[in-house]
Short mmCIF file of C-alpha atoms and ligand atoms in Angstrom, two decimals:
data_model
loop_
_atom_site.label_atom_id
_atom_site.label_comp_id
_atom_site.label_asym_id
_atom_site.label_seq_id
_atom_site.Cartn_x
_atom_site.Cartn_y
_atom_site.Cartn_z
CA MET A 1 0.01 -0.05 0.02
CA SER A 2 1.20 3.34 -0.85
CA GLN A 3 1.96 6.10 2.14
CA ALA A 4 -1.15 7.88 1.20
CA THR A 5 -3.26 4.88 1.19
CA ASP A 6 -1.75 3.85 4.40
CA ALA A 7 -2.82 7.03 6.06
CA VAL A 8 -6.24 7.04 4.63
CA GLU A 9 -6.79 3.47 5.80
CA ALA A 10 -5.21 4.22 9.48
CA ALA A 11 -7.68 7.23 9.83
CA ARG A 12 -10.78 5.14 8.97
CA GLN A 13 -9.77 2.34 11.56
CA ILE A 14 -9.12 5.19 14.20
CA GLN A 15 -12.63 6.84 13.61
CA LYS A 16 -13.95 3.23 13.70
CA ALA A 17 -12.43 2.79 17.02
CA ALA A 18 -13.69 6.14 18.43
CA PRO A 19 -16.92 7.27 16.27
CA GLY A 20 -17.47 11.03 16.14
CA PHE A 21 -14.03 11.52 17.83
CA VAL A 22 -12.32 14.78 16.27
CA PRO A 23 -9.01 15.92 18.14
CA ARG A 24 -8.20 19.52 18.18
CA ALA A 25 -4.61 18.75 18.63
CA ALA A 26 -2.19 15.70 17.99
CA ILE A 27 0.64 15.48 20.46
CA VAL A 28 3.99 13.57 19.95
CA LEU A 29 5.43 12.37 22.92
CA GLY A 30 9.26 12.36 22.85
CA SER A 31 11.97 10.48 25.11
CA GLY A 32 10.85 9.88 28.59
CA LEU A 33 7.80 12.13 28.41
CA GLY A 34 5.29 8.98 28.03
CA PRO A 35 3.62 9.81 31.54
CA LEU A 36 1.64 12.73 29.72
CA ALA A 37 -0.40 9.99 28.50
CA ARG A 38 -1.62 9.30 31.96
CA ARG A 39 -3.29 12.55 32.02
CA ILE A 40 -5.81 11.68 29.22
CA ASP A 41 -9.26 11.44 30.42
CA ASP A 42 -11.55 8.82 28.86
CA PRO A 43 -8.98 7.13 26.54
CA VAL A 44 -9.37 5.00 23.56
CA ARG A 45 -5.90 3.25 23.06
CA ILE A 46 -4.89 1.79 19.79
CA ALA A 47 -1.60 -0.21 19.28
CA TYR A 48 0.76 1.39 16.33
CA ALA A 49 0.98 -2.28 15.29
CA ASP A 50 -2.87 -2.17 14.38
CA LEU A 51 -2.62 0.87 12.20
CA PRO A 52 -1.33 0.37 8.41
CA GLY A 53 1.97 2.53 8.12
CA PHE A 54 2.33 3.33 11.54
CA PRO A 55 6.17 2.18 12.47
CA GLU A 56 7.15 -0.69 14.94
CA LEU A 57 9.28 1.03 17.76
CA ALA A 58 12.46 -0.36 19.29
CA VAL A 59 14.25 2.21 20.99
CA GLU A 60 13.97 1.84 25.09
CA GLY A 61 11.79 4.63 26.28
CA HIS A 62 9.39 4.57 23.34
CA THR A 63 6.11 2.88 23.33
CA GLY A 64 3.89 2.51 20.17
CA GLU A 65 0.30 3.64 20.88
CA LEU A 66 -2.22 6.20 19.75
CA ILE A 67 -4.20 7.44 22.64
CA LEU A 68 -7.46 9.41 21.96
CA GLY A 69 -9.16 11.20 24.71
CA THR A 70 -9.50 14.69 26.35
CA LEU A 71 -6.61 16.72 28.01
CA ALA A 72 -7.70 19.68 30.03
CA GLY A 73 -11.03 19.50 28.24
CA THR A 74 -9.71 19.62 24.86
CA PRO A 75 -10.03 16.65 22.33
CA VAL A 76 -6.58 15.08 21.83
CA ALA A 77 -4.85 12.26 19.98
CA CYS A 78 -1.49 11.21 21.60
CA LEU A 79 1.11 9.70 19.37
CA ALA A 80 2.95 7.83 22.30
CA GLY A 81 6.00 6.78 20.51
CA ARG A 82 7.92 8.12 17.65
CA LYS A 83 10.16 6.23 15.31
CA HIS A 84 13.45 8.48 14.36
CA ALA A 85 15.23 8.96 11.09
CA TYR A 86 18.15 7.06 12.42
CA GLU A 87 16.56 4.03 12.66
CA GLY A 88 16.50 3.95 8.74
CA ARG A 89 13.60 5.96 7.38
CA ILE A 90 13.33 9.87 7.44
CA ASP A 91 9.52 9.23 6.96
CA ALA A 92 8.86 6.87 9.42
CA MET A 93 6.13 9.37 11.03
CA LYS A 94 4.60 10.52 7.59
CA THR A 95 1.84 8.16 7.86
CA PRO A 96 1.05 8.94 11.52
CA VAL A 97 1.03 12.66 10.89
CA ARG A 98 -1.01 12.52 7.98
CA ALA A 99 -3.49 10.47 9.73
CA MET A 100 -4.00 13.17 12.40
CA ARG A 101 -4.50 15.60 9.69
CA LEU A 102 -7.39 13.19 8.07
CA ILE A 103 -9.21 12.57 11.50
CA GLY A 104 -9.57 16.27 11.88
CA ALA A 105 -6.80 17.70 13.87
CA GLU A 106 -5.50 21.31 13.32
CA VAL A 107 -2.40 21.34 15.85
CA LEU A 108 0.48 19.24 16.23
CA TYR A 109 2.24 19.49 19.29
CA LEU A 110 5.74 18.05 18.99
CA THR A 111 7.89 17.46 22.24
CA CYS A 112 11.52 16.13 22.00
CA ALA A 113 14.76 16.07 24.08
CA ALA A 114 17.70 18.15 22.98
CA GLY A 115 21.15 19.38 23.58
CA SER A 116 21.72 22.82 24.14
CA MET A 117 24.16 25.37 22.49
CA ARG A 118 23.86 27.83 25.02
CA ALA A 119 25.44 27.27 28.65
CA GLU A 120 22.77 29.52 30.26
CA VAL A 121 20.12 27.01 29.00
CA GLY A 122 21.10 23.83 30.74
CA ALA A 123 19.96 20.58 31.57
CA GLY A 124 16.25 20.34 32.73
CA SER A 125 15.43 23.63 30.74
CA LEU A 126 12.45 23.82 28.50
CA MET A 127 12.93 25.45 25.05
CA THR A 128 9.86 26.61 22.57
CA ILE A 129 11.15 25.76 19.25
CA THR A 130 11.07 29.03 16.95
CA ASP A 131 12.65 27.64 13.96
CA HIS A 132 14.52 24.74 12.51
CA ILE A 133 17.42 23.88 10.56
CA ASN A 134 17.35 20.55 8.89
CA LEU A 135 20.99 18.94 8.81
CA MET A 136 19.51 15.43 8.35
CA GLY A 137 20.69 15.31 4.64
CA GLY A 138 17.20 14.59 3.51
CA SER A 139 13.50 15.11 3.89
CA PRO A 140 10.38 13.03 4.31
CA LEU A 141 8.72 15.10 1.41
CA ALA A 142 11.12 13.99 -1.19
CA GLY A 143 9.95 11.83 -3.73
CA PRO A 144 6.74 12.25 -5.97
CA ASN A 145 4.43 14.65 -4.10
CA ASP A 146 0.91 13.62 -3.13
CA GLU A 147 -1.35 16.75 -4.11
CA ASP A 148 -4.18 14.90 -1.70
CA PHE A 149 -1.94 16.26 1.23
CA GLY A 150 -0.28 19.31 0.01
CA PRO A 151 1.72 21.24 -2.44
CA ARG A 152 5.09 20.17 -4.04
CA PHE A 153 7.08 23.19 -2.58
CA PRO A 154 5.37 23.87 1.12
CA PRO A 155 6.57 27.39 2.43
CA MET A 156 8.15 27.02 5.92
CA ALA A 157 8.19 30.59 6.95
CA ASP A 158 6.51 30.27 10.32
CA ALA A 159 6.59 26.46 10.37
CA TYR A 160 6.44 27.09 14.48
CA ASP A 161 3.20 29.03 14.78
CA PRO A 162 4.02 32.38 15.96
CA GLU A 163 0.26 32.43 17.86
CA LEU A 164 1.08 28.90 19.41
CA ILE A 165 4.92 30.12 20.54
CA ALA A 166 2.99 32.95 22.26
CA LEU A 167 0.37 30.76 24.05
CA GLN A 168 3.33 28.55 25.22
CA ARG A 169 4.98 31.64 26.63
CA ARG A 170 1.58 32.81 28.26
CA ALA A 171 1.19 29.53 29.94
CA ALA A 172 4.71 29.03 31.13
CA ASP A 173 4.73 32.45 32.60
CA GLU A 174 1.04 31.49 34.23
CA LEU A 175 2.45 28.27 35.53
CA GLY A 176 5.70 30.04 36.83
CA ILE A 177 7.67 27.77 34.63
CA SER A 178 10.93 29.27 32.86
CA LEU A 179 10.85 28.58 29.07
CA ALA A 180 13.57 29.58 26.81
CA ASP A 181 13.07 29.83 23.02
CA GLY A 182 15.50 29.05 20.06
CA VAL A 183 16.36 27.37 16.98
CA TYR A 184 16.36 23.45 16.83
CA ALA A 185 18.93 21.68 14.45
CA ALA A 186 18.01 18.38 13.44
CA TRP A 187 20.82 15.71 13.63
CA LEU A 188 20.64 12.45 11.81
CA GLY A 189 22.38 10.46 14.62
CA PRO A 190 22.29 7.90 15.75
CA ALA A 191 25.97 8.90 16.93
CA PHE A 192 25.90 12.06 18.98
CA GLU A 193 27.95 14.99 17.37
CA THR A 194 31.23 15.45 17.80
CA PRO A 195 32.75 18.74 19.70
CA ALA A 196 33.83 20.30 15.99
CA GLU A 197 30.14 19.25 14.88
CA VAL A 198 28.53 21.06 17.77
CA ARG A 199 30.68 23.99 17.23
CA MET A 200 29.51 24.04 13.68
CA ILE A 201 25.93 23.54 14.75
CA LYS A 202 26.06 26.41 17.19
CA GLY A 203 27.71 28.83 14.40
CA LEU A 204 24.78 28.21 12.20
CA GLY A 205 22.60 29.81 14.53
CA ALA A 206 21.10 27.08 16.45
CA ASP A 207 20.51 26.89 19.98
CA ALA A 208 19.48 23.48 20.31
CA VAL A 209 20.03 19.93 18.50
CA GLY A 210 18.24 16.97 18.55
CA MET A 211 17.51 13.72 16.42
CA SER A 212 13.67 14.22 15.79
CA THR A 213 10.93 16.85 15.34
CA VAL A 214 11.99 18.23 12.08
CA PRO A 215 10.56 15.26 9.76
CA GLU A 216 7.40 15.45 11.47
CA CYS A 217 7.21 19.27 11.25
CA LEU A 218 7.79 19.07 7.66
CA VAL A 219 5.06 16.62 7.05
CA ALA A 220 2.60 18.41 9.24
CA ARG A 221 3.35 21.63 7.47
CA HIS A 222 2.76 20.16 4.17
CA CYS A 223 -0.57 18.87 4.86
CA GLY A 224 -1.65 21.92 6.57
CA LEU A 225 -1.27 21.35 10.57
CA ARG A 226 -0.19 24.21 12.69
CA VAL A 227 3.06 23.14 14.42
CA THR A 228 4.14 23.88 18.02
CA ALA A 229 7.02 22.26 19.70
CA THR A 230 8.68 22.12 23.16
CA ALA A 231 12.41 20.53 23.65
CA VAL A 232 13.37 19.36 27.07
CA ILE A 233 17.03 20.34 27.37
CA THR A 234 18.74 17.07 28.66
CA ASN A 235 22.34 18.24 28.33
CA LEU A 236 24.67 20.84 26.78
CA GLY A 237 26.15 20.02 23.56
CA VAL A 238 29.08 17.65 23.25
CA GLY A 239 32.34 19.48 24.07
CA LEU A 240 30.27 22.57 25.92
CA SER A 241 30.73 20.88 29.24
CA ASP A 242 32.52 18.25 30.95
CA GLU A 243 29.37 16.17 31.49
CA PRO A 244 28.81 13.00 29.42
CA VAL A 245 26.20 12.82 26.92
CA ASN A 246 24.32 9.54 26.42
CA HIS A 247 20.73 8.17 25.92
CA ASP A 248 20.51 7.06 29.68
CA GLN A 249 21.53 10.60 30.87
CA THR A 250 18.89 12.01 28.05
CA LEU A 251 16.19 9.69 29.54
CA ALA A 252 16.76 10.66 33.29
CA ALA A 253 17.03 14.48 32.30
CA ALA A 254 13.92 14.35 30.32
CA ALA A 255 12.01 12.28 32.87
CA GLU A 256 13.19 15.18 35.55
CA ALA A 257 11.83 17.87 33.59
CA GLY A 258 8.90 15.89 32.38
CA GLU A 259 6.37 17.14 35.21
CA ARG A 260 7.14 20.79 33.93
CA LEU A 261 6.77 19.55 30.55
CA GLN A 262 3.63 17.85 31.14
CA ALA A 263 1.93 21.08 32.82
CA LEU A 264 3.07 23.21 30.07
CA VAL A 265 1.47 20.80 27.19
CA THR A 266 -1.32 20.46 29.25
CA ALA A 267 -1.94 24.16 29.64
CA VAL A 268 -1.55 24.91 26.13
CA VAL A 269 -3.60 22.19 24.88
CA GLY A 270 -6.45 23.21 27.32
CA ALA A 271 -6.40 26.62 26.08
CA LEU A 272 -6.90 25.51 22.33
CA GLY A 273 -10.50 24.60 23.72
N1 HPA B 1 22.59 15.72 20.58
C1 HPA B 1 21.50 15.12 19.49
N2 HPA B 1 20.60 14.67 20.17
C2 HPA B 1 19.92 14.87 21.65
C3 HPA B 1 21.27 15.49 22.31
C4 HPA B 1 22.26 15.88 21.76
O1 HPA B 1 23.20 16.45 22.55
N3 HPA B 1 20.68 15.60 23.66
C5 HPA B 1 19.52 14.83 23.48
N4 HPA B 1 18.98 14.56 22.47
#
């Protein structure tokens, strides 16, 4: 089946599992951020394995489940688990993102872990992503364009919706959570960057680096979803401090900041109504 057909069929199955349910927002839960799923009221859970074109997940800390329900009164579809480009396919999340659009979501809220380029934005900080730089060396939109979803050459100005960035800032203020902002550079991985690569990334104008988010943002903007994203800073970029950078530390720092991220996402989504 083509990816477009997969997305249509997945949407049909989701609608069959939750008749009449239309999410206002879809949320992608990144590394160690799974606990947000527990805040969803009246959940209907569908395993990725039961949805055509949805990825099989392998990395520790990710499970593959779509959870439909309400979060702070707003209907949401939670993509609990993402497949990364470094696992072999940069378009691994294309069908799930398009299926979210097909079932009626208007907003895609992406969460992720990232390394910081700025010493004053250390481990445990939250950062709203204001723009991105794609260093993955590919795009999930490469190949034949599917006009049913969007144009061949989708614009990427305002990729991260300015109103939703403002909403994140207001929500963070109200919660007393400090929220940095910055440009996210997407690194293919799976190897972390070398110190020289971190210097390059910083020099290019990025404030953070991570191995996700950008493919999903590209697919989402192409099909007309508004995108907003919050990164949990789990470390300073390799070479910018003496701290080690590894996956265990990423998961531990993401879990530690998780409560604040959950509160922020809940408040933002609640305000979408
Ligand atoms: N680099 C790339 N991805 C990451 C990092 C990093 O330093 N931290 C968390 N995800």
